[in-house]
XYZ file of N, CA and C in Angstrom:
276
model
N 61.488 82.473 85.986
C 60.115 82.737 85.328
C 59.973 82.293 84.224
N 60.986 81.858 83.107
C 60.647 81.354 81.578
C 60.327 79.783 82.688
N 60.662 78.656 83.082
C 60.380 77.736 83.103
C 58.633 77.870 84.091
N 58.165 78.653 85.144
C 56.640 79.239 85.675
C 56.300 79.317 84.226
N 56.639 80.171 83.440
C 55.508 80.391 82.591
C 55.292 78.984 81.378
N 56.496 78.124 80.888
C 56.677 77.031 80.656
C 55.377 75.505 81.086
N 55.598 75.666 82.579
C 55.079 74.781 83.431
C 53.698 74.934 83.352
N 52.838 76.575 83.007
C 51.792 76.791 82.990
C 51.606 77.292 81.733
N 52.296 76.350 80.714
C 51.229 76.406 78.988
C 51.158 77.934 78.764
N 52.311 78.603 79.387
C 52.077 80.099 79.107
C 53.539 80.683 78.261
N 53.618 79.658 76.837
C 54.552 79.405 76.031
C 54.954 80.835 75.444
N 54.329 81.632 74.685
C 54.223 83.382 74.126
C 55.032 84.350 75.228
N 54.761 83.955 76.478
C 55.616 84.709 77.740
C 56.861 83.848 77.971
N 56.540 82.841 78.123
C 58.380 82.272 78.299
C 58.986 82.412 76.891
N 58.994 81.750 76.012
C 59.884 82.385 74.762
C 61.010 83.745 74.997
N 60.157 84.406 75.238
C 61.292 85.662 75.131
C 61.805 85.814 76.599
N 61.500 85.324 76.981
C 62.958 85.083 78.594
C 63.457 84.319 78.399
N 63.304 82.931 77.948
C 64.240 81.951 76.747
C 65.385 82.557 75.966
N 64.576 83.202 75.368
C 65.600 84.118 74.250
C 66.831 85.233 75.081
N 66.139 86.123 75.358
C 66.656 86.963 77.224
C 68.107 86.104 77.513
N 67.900 85.388 77.789
C 68.191 84.448 79.253
C 69.489 83.845 78.270
N 69.250 83.423 76.694
C 70.313 83.024 75.827
C 71.328 84.039 75.034
N 70.655 84.838 75.101
C 71.333 86.330 74.603
C 72.410 86.657 75.664
N 72.021 87.205 76.881
C 72.926 87.521 77.904
C 73.901 86.824 77.850
N 73.892 85.079 78.529
C 74.763 84.235 78.337
C 75.749 84.202 77.197
N 75.304 84.467 76.067
C 76.144 84.105 75.541
C 77.378 85.697 75.214
N 76.771 86.773 75.630
C 77.058 88.115 75.668
C 78.594 88.137 76.929
N 77.829 87.883 77.872
C 78.858 87.491 79.076
C 80.160 86.216 78.732
N 79.515 85.351 78.453
C 80.176 84.074 78.049
C 80.830 83.366 77.439
N 80.237 83.938 76.308
C 80.729 83.196 75.128
C 79.794 82.761 74.325
N 79.853 82.160 73.061
C 79.221 81.128 72.683
C 79.510 79.842 72.706
N 80.318 79.334 73.424
C 80.524 78.090 73.758
C 80.580 77.279 75.054
N 80.439 78.609 75.533
C 80.350 78.317 77.239
C 78.870 77.035 77.805
N 79.521 76.286 78.695
C 78.243 74.919 79.021
C 76.870 76.427 79.591
N 77.098 76.594 79.845
C 75.564 77.538 80.394
C 75.395 77.658 79.375
N 75.526 77.874 78.309
C 74.676 78.652 76.708
C 74.304 77.571 76.157
N 74.532 76.769 76.424
C 74.537 75.000 76.006
C 72.615 74.963 76.304
N 73.044 75.237 78.011
C 71.848 75.058 78.765
C 70.042 76.122 78.331
N 70.942 77.090 77.896
C 69.934 78.267 77.746
C 69.543 77.759 76.159
N 70.291 76.850 75.222
C 69.790 76.781 73.683
C 68.582 75.146 74.465
N 69.370 74.476 75.376
C 69.009 73.400 75.617
C 67.349 73.639 75.838
N 67.227 75.251 76.728
C 65.230 75.225 77.602
C 64.854 75.714 76.520
N 65.598 76.628 75.111
C 64.891 77.075 74.484
C 63.944 75.674 73.485
N 65.590 74.850 72.897
C 64.773 73.772 72.041
C 63.492 72.785 73.116
N 63.443 73.053 73.988
C 62.145 72.591 75.066
C 61.529 73.121 74.534
N 61.152 74.592 74.603
C 60.079 75.316 74.729
C 59.571 74.713 73.326
N 60.491 74.458 72.576
C 59.736 74.696 70.691
C 59.489 73.224 70.642
N 59.822 72.587 71.208
C 59.644 71.142 71.254
C 58.338 70.915 72.160
N 58.194 71.245 72.902
C 56.538 71.285 73.899
C 55.705 71.578 72.741
N 55.681 72.663 72.007
C 54.624 73.358 71.069
C 54.428 72.713 69.645
N 55.285 71.533 69.525
C 55.697 70.994 68.670
C 56.310 71.979 67.436
N 57.348 72.859 67.700
C 57.496 73.264 66.794
C 59.385 72.321 66.344
N 59.279 71.254 65.766
C 60.593 70.367 65.741
C 61.455 70.841 64.925
N 60.959 72.169 64.192
C 62.131 72.497 62.924
C 62.894 73.170 63.557
N 62.115 74.007 64.739
C 63.400 74.793 65.344
C 63.829 74.365 65.991
N 63.432 74.032 66.974
C 63.600 72.849 68.244
C 65.080 72.184 67.469
N 65.265 71.482 66.412
C 66.043 70.183 66.611
C 67.880 71.398 66.142
N 67.841 72.214 65.604
C 69.469 73.241 65.856
C 69.798 73.738 67.092
N 69.125 74.060 67.849
C 68.910 74.259 69.132
C 69.776 73.269 69.383
N 68.984 72.247 70.012
C 69.760 71.105 70.201
C 70.858 70.762 69.922
N 71.401 70.566 68.628
C 72.662 69.789 68.209
C 72.944 71.023 68.548
N 72.960 72.472 68.535
C 73.987 73.113 68.987
C 74.553 72.790 70.370
N 73.483 73.055 71.245
C 73.695 72.577 72.386
C 74.575 71.559 72.907
N 74.300 69.889 71.829
C 75.176 69.287 72.690
C 76.382 69.754 72.048
N 76.487 69.722 71.116
C 78.485 70.254 70.090
C 78.887 71.496 71.405
N 78.442 71.873 71.935
C 78.420 72.785 73.295
C 79.434 71.934 74.072
N 78.523 71.120 74.657
C 78.393 70.127 75.676
C 79.883 69.069 75.678
N 79.568 68.395 74.751
C 80.262 67.685 74.153
C 81.925 67.623 74.188
N 81.974 69.674 73.288
C 83.222 69.835 73.342
C 83.735 70.119 75.093
N 82.590 70.821 75.964
C 83.608 71.413 77.123
C 83.327 70.513 78.366
N 82.399 69.220 78.646
C 82.026 68.745 79.280
C 82.966 67.033 78.946
N 82.324 66.938 77.501
C 82.987 65.425 77.431
C 81.253 64.642 76.751
N 81.435 63.629 76.460
C 80.667 62.609 76.279
C 79.873 62.431 76.824
N 80.540 61.655 78.420
C 79.721 61.237 79.210
C 79.102 61.859 80.599
N 79.438 63.620 80.446
C 78.707 64.458 81.421
C 77.212 64.112 81.331
N 76.808 64.238 82.944
C 75.577 64.661 83.314
C 74.753 65.160 81.869
N 74.749 66.516 82.186
C 74.142 66.961 80.774
C 74.592 67.210 79.453
N 75.965 66.515 78.755
C 75.713 65.621 77.765
C 74.660 64.843 77.231
N 74.820 64.076 78.309
C 73.801 62.992 77.890
C 71.930 63.278 78.369
N 71.761 64.366 79.223
C 70.424 64.565 79.248
C 70.228 65.176 77.910
N 70.968 66.257 77.026
C 70.637 67.106 75.438
C 70.448 66.257 74.582
N 71.583 65.275 74.475
C 71.521 64.066 73.819
C 70.123 63.178 73.801
N 69.820 63.232 74.915
C 68.543 62.227 75.005
C 67.386 63.148 74.697
N 67.400 64.191 74.788
C 66.452 65.073 74.556
C 66.402 65.227 72.861
N 67.559 65.180 72.211
C 67.988 65.232 70.676
C 67.171 63.795 70.234
N 67.259 62.643 71.180
C 67.145 61.764 70.422
C 65.845 61.670 70.480
N 65.094 61.911 71.780
C 63.602 61.990 71.701
C 62.712 62.677 70.644
N 63.263 63.527 70.459
C 62.634 64.645 69.316
C 62.993 63.812 67.516
N 63.836 63.346 67.433
C 64.379 62.642 66.331
C 63.863 61.509 66.006
N 62.772 60.667 67.495
C 62.017 59.562 67.072
C 60.587 60.391 67.077
N 60.688 61.791 67.149
C 58.880 62.315 67.052
C 59.209 62.804 65.207
N 60.389 62.699 64.889
C 60.541 63.392 63.440
C 59.652 62.490 62.490
């Protein structure tokens, strides 16, 4: 549902859903699980889309640290999140 709201530009509706997804994943899987990293990346992307770069950056960084440790530097998910962070860095 959060992705649908995001795609419709309904960011205020999407944000609590992304935050809830992150909280559930952290509680169920632990803070260092790759699925938590995906939730972090999604929330970071929402902030990035809204120009909230200062909020997005630490979320991308934490997400990247998790997937690099869990999946390795060459995993497709790691590459995607690293690319998101690099795009943000060029914006700043």
